[in-house]
Amino acid sequence: RLIYNKLKELSTEDQKEAIKLISCKINEILQGIMRKNVKVFISDDFKIDMAIDGNNLGRSNGEKQLLSLAFISALVWFAKIRENATSKYLLPGTIAPLILDSPFGQLDDSYKPQTANFIPEMASQVVLLVSGSQGDASVMKYIEKHVGAEYILIRENTGERGSKPVDEIKIDGEIYRQTRYNSNFNGTSVEAISLGETL
């Protein structure tokens, strides 16, 4: 019982310190992106609140997405700074790739540039999954210098196309089919459309 209580005490102290550091990092990130002068608080039970001048703030879908990205980025940062941490009861952190699906989906045009500038800094390697509308020129111009490779997801169908419309996307002046018929399987294939230098 004594050992259990001691471990619980140490765990609680580490948890509070982690929450404090992650909260500070989230606020640092949001100060560079959001138009509102907000402050984020994380409670001991991991509830996240956003406030202006101490008053809790309702969040739009775009602000929820920004908060989510900032929180994920802060977790990745925290894991990275703990990579070489030594502890008798806690595992060290790690550096790992970060995969984001539709990170621009709920953002209005005014938030997209700041977010596109920020995303490459979120981790040592970031994988973005975006649709044609989300990965348009207004976004790509901010992240293209960071792109090591681009791939396209293609829907494969064993059946005939019939009267279904042609499903195409234009990238850098090239047109790619996003759906293929009379394939050998039903599923998704991944094909490289550009392989840049490894960053």
PDB file of C-alpha atoms in Angstrom:
ATOM      1  CA  ARG A   1       0.000   0.000   0.000  1.00  0.00           C
ATOM      2  CA  LEU A   2       2.875   2.358   0.812  1.00  0.00           C
ATOM      3  CA  ILE A   3       4.499   1.723  -2.583  1.00  0.00           C
ATOM      4  CA  TYR A   4       1.152   2.249  -4.363  1.00  0.00           C
ATOM      5  CA  ASN A   5       0.584   5.586  -2.583  1.00  0.00           C
ATOM      6  CA  LYS A   6       4.113   6.760  -3.386  1.00  0.00           C
ATOM      7  CA  LEU A   7       3.764   5.862  -7.075  1.00  0.00           C
ATOM      8  CA  LYS A   8       0.385   7.598  -7.204  1.00  0.00           C
ATOM      9  CA  GLU A   9       1.888  10.700  -5.641  1.00  0.00           C
ATOM     10  CA  LEU A  10       4.781  10.754  -8.117  1.00  0.00           C
ATOM     11  CA  SER A  11       2.411  10.104 -11.019  1.00  0.00           C
ATOM     12  CA  THR A  12       0.134  12.971  -9.947  1.00  0.00           C
ATOM     13  CA  GLU A  13       3.102  15.351  -9.733  1.00  0.00           C
ATOM     14  CA  ASP A  14       4.311  14.346 -13.198  1.00  0.00           C
ATOM     15  CA  GLN A  15       0.785  14.664 -14.576  1.00  0.00           C
ATOM     16  CA  LYS A  16       0.392  18.191 -13.222  1.00  0.00           C
ATOM     17  CA  GLU A  17       3.763  19.201 -14.632  1.00  0.00           C
ATOM     18  CA  ALA A  18       2.862  17.704 -18.030  1.00  0.00           C
ATOM     19  CA  ILE A  19      -0.491  19.548 -18.085  1.00  0.00           C
ATOM     20  CA  LYS A  20       1.264  22.806 -17.206  1.00  0.00           C
ATOM     21  CA  LEU A  21       3.849  22.433 -19.995  1.00  0.00           C
ATOM     22  CA  ILE A  22       1.304  21.297 -22.595  1.00  0.00           C
ATOM     23  CA  SER A  23      -1.058  24.169 -21.690  1.00  0.00           C
ATOM     24  CA  CYS A  24       1.760  26.702 -22.115  1.00  0.00           C
ATOM     25  CA  LYS A  25       2.673  25.219 -25.484  1.00  0.00           C
ATOM     26  CA  ILE A  26      -0.938  25.277 -26.708  1.00  0.00           C
ATOM     27  CA  ASN A  27      -1.268  28.942 -25.725  1.00  0.00           C
ATOM     28  CA  GLU A  28       2.019  29.781 -27.448  1.00  0.00           C
ATOM     29  CA  ILE A  29       0.794  28.118 -30.645  1.00  0.00           C
ATOM     30  CA  LEU A  30      -2.653  29.745 -30.602  1.00  0.00           C
ATOM     31  CA  GLN A  31      -1.198  33.227 -30.030  1.00  0.00           C
ATOM     32  CA  GLY A  32       0.428  32.942 -33.450  1.00  0.00           C
ATOM     33  CA  ILE A  33      -2.701  31.686 -35.231  1.00  0.00           C
ATOM     34  CA  MET A  34      -5.967  32.896 -33.699  1.00  0.00           C
ATOM     35  CA  ARG A  35      -7.412  36.360 -34.124  1.00  0.00           C
ATOM     36  CA  LYS A  36      -8.873  36.347 -30.610  1.00  0.00           C
ATOM     37  CA  ASN A  37      -6.634  36.853 -27.594  1.00  0.00           C
ATOM     38  CA  VAL A  38      -7.566  33.547 -25.988  1.00  0.00           C
ATOM     39  CA  LYS A  39      -6.083  31.516 -23.164  1.00  0.00           C
ATOM     40  CA  VAL A  40      -6.446  27.755 -22.858  1.00  0.00           C
ATOM     41  CA  PHE A  41      -6.730  25.901 -19.561  1.00  0.00           C
ATOM     42  CA  ILE A  42      -6.470  22.136 -19.042  1.00  0.00           C
ATOM     43  CA  SER A  43      -8.035  20.794 -15.832  1.00  0.00           C
ATOM     44  CA  ASP A  44      -6.681  17.877 -13.807  1.00  0.00           C
ATOM     45  CA  ASP A  45      -9.310  15.651 -15.455  1.00  0.00           C
ATOM     46  CA  PHE A  46      -8.014  16.777 -18.899  1.00  0.00           C
ATOM     47  CA  LYS A  47     -10.976  18.997 -19.783  1.00  0.00           C
ATOM     48  CA  ILE A  48      -9.860  21.809 -22.093  1.00  0.00           C
ATOM     49  CA  ASP A  49     -11.429  25.263 -21.780  1.00  0.00           C
ATOM     50  CA  MET A  50     -10.801  28.340 -23.892  1.00  0.00           C
ATOM     51  CA  ALA A  51     -11.332  31.749 -22.314  1.00  0.00           C
ATOM     52  CA  ILE A  52     -11.005  35.475 -22.968  1.00  0.00           C
ATOM     53  CA  ASP A  53     -10.312  37.599 -19.866  1.00  0.00           C
ATOM     54  CA  GLY A  54     -11.239  34.648 -17.669  1.00  0.00           C
ATOM     55  CA  ASN A  55     -14.644  34.103 -19.288  1.00  0.00           C
ATOM     56  CA  ASN A  56     -15.226  30.714 -20.915  1.00  0.00           C
ATOM     57  CA  LEU A  57     -15.634  30.995 -24.652  1.00  0.00           C
ATOM     58  CA  GLY A  58     -17.921  29.098 -27.013  1.00  0.00           C
ATOM     59  CA  ARG A  59     -15.998  27.755 -29.972  1.00  0.00           C
ATOM     60  CA  SER A  60     -16.837  27.695 -33.675  1.00  0.00           C
ATOM     61  CA  ASN A  61     -16.025  24.588 -35.712  1.00  0.00           C
ATOM     62  CA  GLY A  62     -12.931  26.306 -37.076  1.00  0.00           C
ATOM     63  CA  GLU A  63     -11.734  27.259 -33.597  1.00  0.00           C
ATOM     64  CA  LYS A  64     -12.331  23.701 -32.396  1.00  0.00           C
ATOM     65  CA  GLN A  65     -10.163  22.448 -35.253  1.00  0.00           C
ATOM     66  CA  LEU A  66      -7.420  24.972 -34.454  1.00  0.00           C
ATOM     67  CA  LEU A  67      -7.523  23.963 -30.783  1.00  0.00           C
ATOM     68  CA  SER A  68      -7.333  20.296 -31.759  1.00  0.00           C
ATOM     69  CA  LEU A  69      -4.304  20.924 -34.001  1.00  0.00           C
ATOM     70  CA  ALA A  70      -2.596  22.966 -31.289  1.00  0.00           C
ATOM     71  CA  PHE A  71      -3.274  20.253 -28.703  1.00  0.00           C
ATOM     72  CA  ILE A  72      -1.899  17.492 -30.968  1.00  0.00           C
ATOM     73  CA  SER A  73       1.140  19.627 -31.757  1.00  0.00           C
ATOM     74  CA  ALA A  74       1.762  20.238 -28.056  1.00  0.00           C
ATOM     75  CA  LEU A  75       1.560  16.489 -27.331  1.00  0.00           C
ATOM     76  CA  VAL A  76       4.040  15.732 -30.134  1.00  0.00           C
ATOM     77  CA  TRP A  77       6.355  18.453 -28.799  1.00  0.00           C
ATOM     78  CA  PHE A  78       6.069  17.093 -25.253  1.00  0.00           C
ATOM     79  CA  ALA A  79       6.887  13.549 -26.408  1.00  0.00           C
ATOM     80  CA  LYS A  80       9.882  14.888 -28.328  1.00  0.00           C
ATOM     81  CA  ILE A  81      11.386  16.819 -25.408  1.00  0.00           C
ATOM     82  CA  ARG A  82      11.032  13.682 -23.282  1.00  0.00           C
ATOM     83  CA  GLU A  83      12.856  11.494 -25.805  1.00  0.00           C
ATOM     84  CA  ASN A  84      15.909  11.103 -23.564  1.00  0.00           C
ATOM     85  CA  ALA A  85      14.075  11.359 -20.254  1.00  0.00           C
ATOM     86  CA  THR A  86      15.108   8.882 -17.579  1.00  0.00           C
ATOM     87  CA  SER A  87      12.710   7.657 -14.941  1.00  0.00           C
ATOM     88  CA  LYS A  88      12.333   4.573 -12.796  1.00  0.00           C
ATOM     89  CA  TYR A  89       8.628   4.327 -13.541  1.00  0.00           C
ATOM     90  CA  LEU A  90       7.865   6.366 -16.705  1.00  0.00           C
ATOM     91  CA  LEU A  91       8.744   5.501 -20.288  1.00  0.00           C
ATOM     92  CA  PRO A  92      10.731   8.103 -22.262  1.00  0.00           C
ATOM     93  CA  GLY A  93       9.121  10.086 -25.047  1.00  0.00           C
ATOM     94  CA  THR A  94       9.650   9.507 -28.749  1.00  0.00           C
ATOM     95  CA  ILE A  95       9.891  11.221 -32.131  1.00  0.00           C
ATOM     96  CA  ALA A  96       7.264   9.896 -34.520  1.00  0.00           C
ATOM     97  CA  PRO A  97       5.533  10.984 -37.742  1.00  0.00           C
ATOM     98  CA  LEU A  98       2.275  12.877 -37.371  1.00  0.00           C
ATOM     99  CA  ILE A  99      -0.651  12.019 -39.669  1.00  0.00           C
ATOM    100  CA  LEU A 100      -3.397  14.644 -40.085  1.00  0.00           C
ATOM    101  CA  ASP A 101      -6.630  13.955 -41.955  1.00  0.00           C
ATOM    102  CA  SER A 102      -8.385  17.048 -43.374  1.00  0.00           C
ATOM    103  CA  PRO A 103      -6.654  19.633 -41.147  1.00  0.00           C
ATOM    104  CA  PHE A 104      -8.120  22.542 -43.138  1.00  0.00           C
ATOM    105  CA  GLY A 105     -11.673  21.182 -43.345  1.00  0.00           C
ATOM    106  CA  GLN A 106     -13.405  23.531 -40.887  1.00  0.00           C
ATOM    107  CA  LEU A 107     -11.167  26.593 -41.301  1.00  0.00           C
ATOM    108  CA  ASP A 108     -12.213  29.814 -42.972  1.00  0.00           C
ATOM    109  CA  ASP A 109      -9.897  31.431 -45.504  1.00  0.00           C
ATOM    110  CA  SER A 110      -8.350  33.821 -42.974  1.00  0.00           C
ATOM    111  CA  TYR A 111      -7.102  30.962 -40.786  1.00  0.00           C
ATOM    112  CA  LYS A 112      -5.769  28.726 -43.563  1.00  0.00           C
ATOM    113  CA  PRO A 113      -2.483  30.622 -44.236  1.00  0.00           C
ATOM    114  CA  GLN A 114      -1.425  30.698 -40.552  1.00  0.00           C
ATOM    115  CA  THR A 115      -2.380  27.051 -40.117  1.00  0.00           C
ATOM    116  CA  ALA A 116      -0.586  25.989 -43.306  1.00  0.00           C
ATOM    117  CA  ASN A 117       2.530  27.815 -42.076  1.00  0.00           C
ATOM    118  CA  PHE A 118       2.267  26.160 -38.681  1.00  0.00           C
ATOM    119  CA  ILE A 119       1.600  22.524 -39.661  1.00  0.00           C
ATOM    120  CA  PRO A 120       5.121  21.773 -40.998  1.00  0.00           C
ATOM    121  CA  GLU A 121       6.481  22.766 -37.580  1.00  0.00           C
ATOM    122  CA  MET A 122       4.241  20.335 -35.695  1.00  0.00           C
ATOM    123  CA  ALA A 123       6.567  17.339 -36.013  1.00  0.00           C
ATOM    124  CA  SER A 124       9.754  16.134 -37.665  1.00  0.00           C
ATOM    125  CA  GLN A 125       7.614  14.391 -40.296  1.00  0.00           C
ATOM    126  CA  VAL A 126       4.018  15.307 -41.110  1.00  0.00           C
ATOM    127  CA  VAL A 127       1.680  13.380 -43.401  1.00  0.00           C
ATOM    128  CA  LEU A 128      -1.315  15.383 -44.660  1.00  0.00           C
ATOM    129  CA  LEU A 129      -4.426  13.770 -46.122  1.00  0.00           C
ATOM    130  CA  VAL A 130      -6.325  16.444 -48.052  1.00  0.00           C
ATOM    131  CA  SER A 131      -9.032  16.576 -50.695  1.00  0.00           C
ATOM    132  CA  GLY A 132      -8.685  18.624 -53.856  1.00  0.00           C
ATOM    133  CA  SER A 133     -10.594  21.535 -52.334  1.00  0.00           C
ATOM    134  CA  GLN A 134      -8.575  21.503 -49.108  1.00  0.00           C
ATOM    135  CA  GLY A 135      -5.212  21.170 -50.841  1.00  0.00           C
ATOM    136  CA  ASP A 136      -5.838  23.988 -53.291  1.00  0.00           C
ATOM    137  CA  ALA A 137      -3.312  26.623 -54.356  1.00  0.00           C
ATOM    138  CA  SER A 138      -4.177  28.962 -51.460  1.00  0.00           C
ATOM    139  CA  VAL A 139      -2.925  26.316 -49.023  1.00  0.00           C
ATOM    140  CA  MET A 140      -0.213  24.593 -51.052  1.00  0.00           C
ATOM    141  CA  LYS A 141       1.767  27.777 -51.628  1.00  0.00           C
ATOM    142  CA  TYR A 142       2.503  27.881 -47.887  1.00  0.00           C
ATOM    143  CA  ILE A 143       3.538  24.254 -47.470  1.00  0.00           C
ATOM    144  CA  GLU A 144       4.995  23.266 -50.864  1.00  0.00           C
ATOM    145  CA  LYS A 145       8.561  24.125 -49.810  1.00  0.00           C
ATOM    146  CA  HIS A 146       8.221  21.549 -47.031  1.00  0.00           C
ATOM    147  CA  VAL A 147       6.769  18.769 -49.210  1.00  0.00           C
ATOM    148  CA  GLY A 148       9.068  15.795 -49.723  1.00  0.00           C
ATOM    149  CA  ALA A 149       6.612  13.694 -51.730  1.00  0.00           C
ATOM    150  CA  GLU A 150       3.018  13.725 -52.974  1.00  0.00           C
ATOM    151  CA  TYR A 151       0.731  10.738 -53.401  1.00  0.00           C
ATOM    152  CA  ILE A 152      -2.788  10.264 -54.676  1.00  0.00           C
ATOM    153  CA  LEU A 153      -5.367   7.816 -53.353  1.00  0.00           C
ATOM    154  CA  ILE A 154      -7.196   6.001 -56.145  1.00  0.00           C
ATOM    155  CA  ARG A 155     -10.459   4.130 -55.659  1.00  0.00           C
ATOM    156  CA  GLU A 156     -10.253   0.771 -57.439  1.00  0.00           C
ATOM    157  CA  ASN A 157     -13.442  -0.993 -58.591  1.00  0.00           C
ATOM    158  CA  THR A 158     -13.771  -4.407 -60.206  1.00  0.00           C
ATOM    159  CA  GLY A 159     -17.034  -3.388 -61.860  1.00  0.00           C
ATOM    160  CA  GLU A 160     -17.773  -1.378 -64.969  1.00  0.00           C
ATOM    161  CA  ARG A 161     -17.923   2.416 -64.947  1.00  0.00           C
ATOM    162  CA  GLY A 162     -21.292   2.468 -66.660  1.00  0.00           C
ATOM    163  CA  SER A 163     -22.889   5.904 -66.487  1.00  0.00           C
ATOM    164  CA  LYS A 164     -20.850   7.085 -63.489  1.00  0.00           C
ATOM    165  CA  PRO A 165     -19.121  10.442 -64.040  1.00  0.00           C
ATOM    166  CA  VAL A 166     -15.359  10.659 -64.605  1.00  0.00           C
ATOM    167  CA  ASP A 167     -13.625  11.334 -61.276  1.00  0.00           C
ATOM    168  CA  GLU A 168     -10.525  13.454 -61.888  1.00  0.00           C
ATOM    169  CA  ILE A 169      -8.280  15.884 -60.036  1.00  0.00           C
ATOM    170  CA  LYS A 170      -5.830  18.437 -61.422  1.00  0.00           C
ATOM    171  CA  ILE A 171      -2.506  18.823 -59.609  1.00  0.00           C
ATOM    172  CA  ASP A 172       0.288  21.064 -60.898  1.00  0.00           C
ATOM    173  CA  GLY A 173      -1.299  21.108 -64.339  1.00  0.00           C
ATOM    174  CA  GLU A 174      -1.564  17.317 -64.567  1.00  0.00           C
ATOM    175  CA  ILE A 175      -4.911  15.487 -64.535  1.00  0.00           C
ATOM    176  CA  TYR A 176      -5.201  12.280 -62.523  1.00  0.00           C
ATOM    177  CA  ARG A 177      -8.033   9.761 -62.389  1.00  0.00           C
ATOM    178  CA  GLN A 178      -9.206   9.261 -58.799  1.00  0.00           C
ATOM    179  CA  THR A 179     -11.440   6.304 -59.613  1.00  0.00           C
ATOM    180  CA  ARG A 180     -10.601   3.297 -61.799  1.00  0.00           C
ATOM    181  CA  TYR A 181     -12.892   0.557 -63.065  1.00  0.00           C
ATOM    182  CA  ASN A 182     -12.303  -3.000 -64.296  1.00  0.00           C
ATOM    183  CA  SER A 183      -9.588  -3.292 -61.648  1.00  0.00           C
ATOM    184  CA  ASN A 184      -8.318  -6.517 -60.123  1.00  0.00           C
ATOM    185  CA  PHE A 185      -9.667  -5.629 -56.665  1.00  0.00           C
ATOM    186  CA  ASN A 186     -12.044  -3.355 -54.785  1.00  0.00           C
ATOM    187  CA  GLY A 187     -10.187  -0.969 -52.513  1.00  0.00           C
ATOM    188  CA  THR A 188      -7.741   1.919 -52.550  1.00  0.00           C
ATOM    189  CA  SER A 189      -4.307   2.125 -54.139  1.00  0.00           C
ATOM    190  CA  VAL A 190      -1.647   4.722 -53.384  1.00  0.00           C
ATOM    191  CA  GLU A 191       0.456   6.128 -56.205  1.00  0.00           C
ATOM    192  CA  ALA A 192       3.294   8.650 -56.105  1.00  0.00           C
ATOM    193  CA  ILE A 193       2.804  11.706 -58.276  1.00  0.00           C
ATOM    194  CA  SER A 194       5.968  13.528 -57.186  1.00  0.00           C
ATOM    195  CA  LEU A 195       8.973  12.411 -55.177  1.00  0.00           C
ATOM    196  CA  GLY A 196      11.024  15.326 -53.923  1.00  0.00           C
ATOM    197  CA  GLU A 197      14.061  15.270 -51.720  1.00  0.00           C
ATOM    198  CA  THR A 198      13.693  13.735 -48.301  1.00  0.00           C
ATOM    199  CA  LEU A 199      13.452  16.652 -45.871  1.00  0.00           C
TER     200      LEU A 199
END
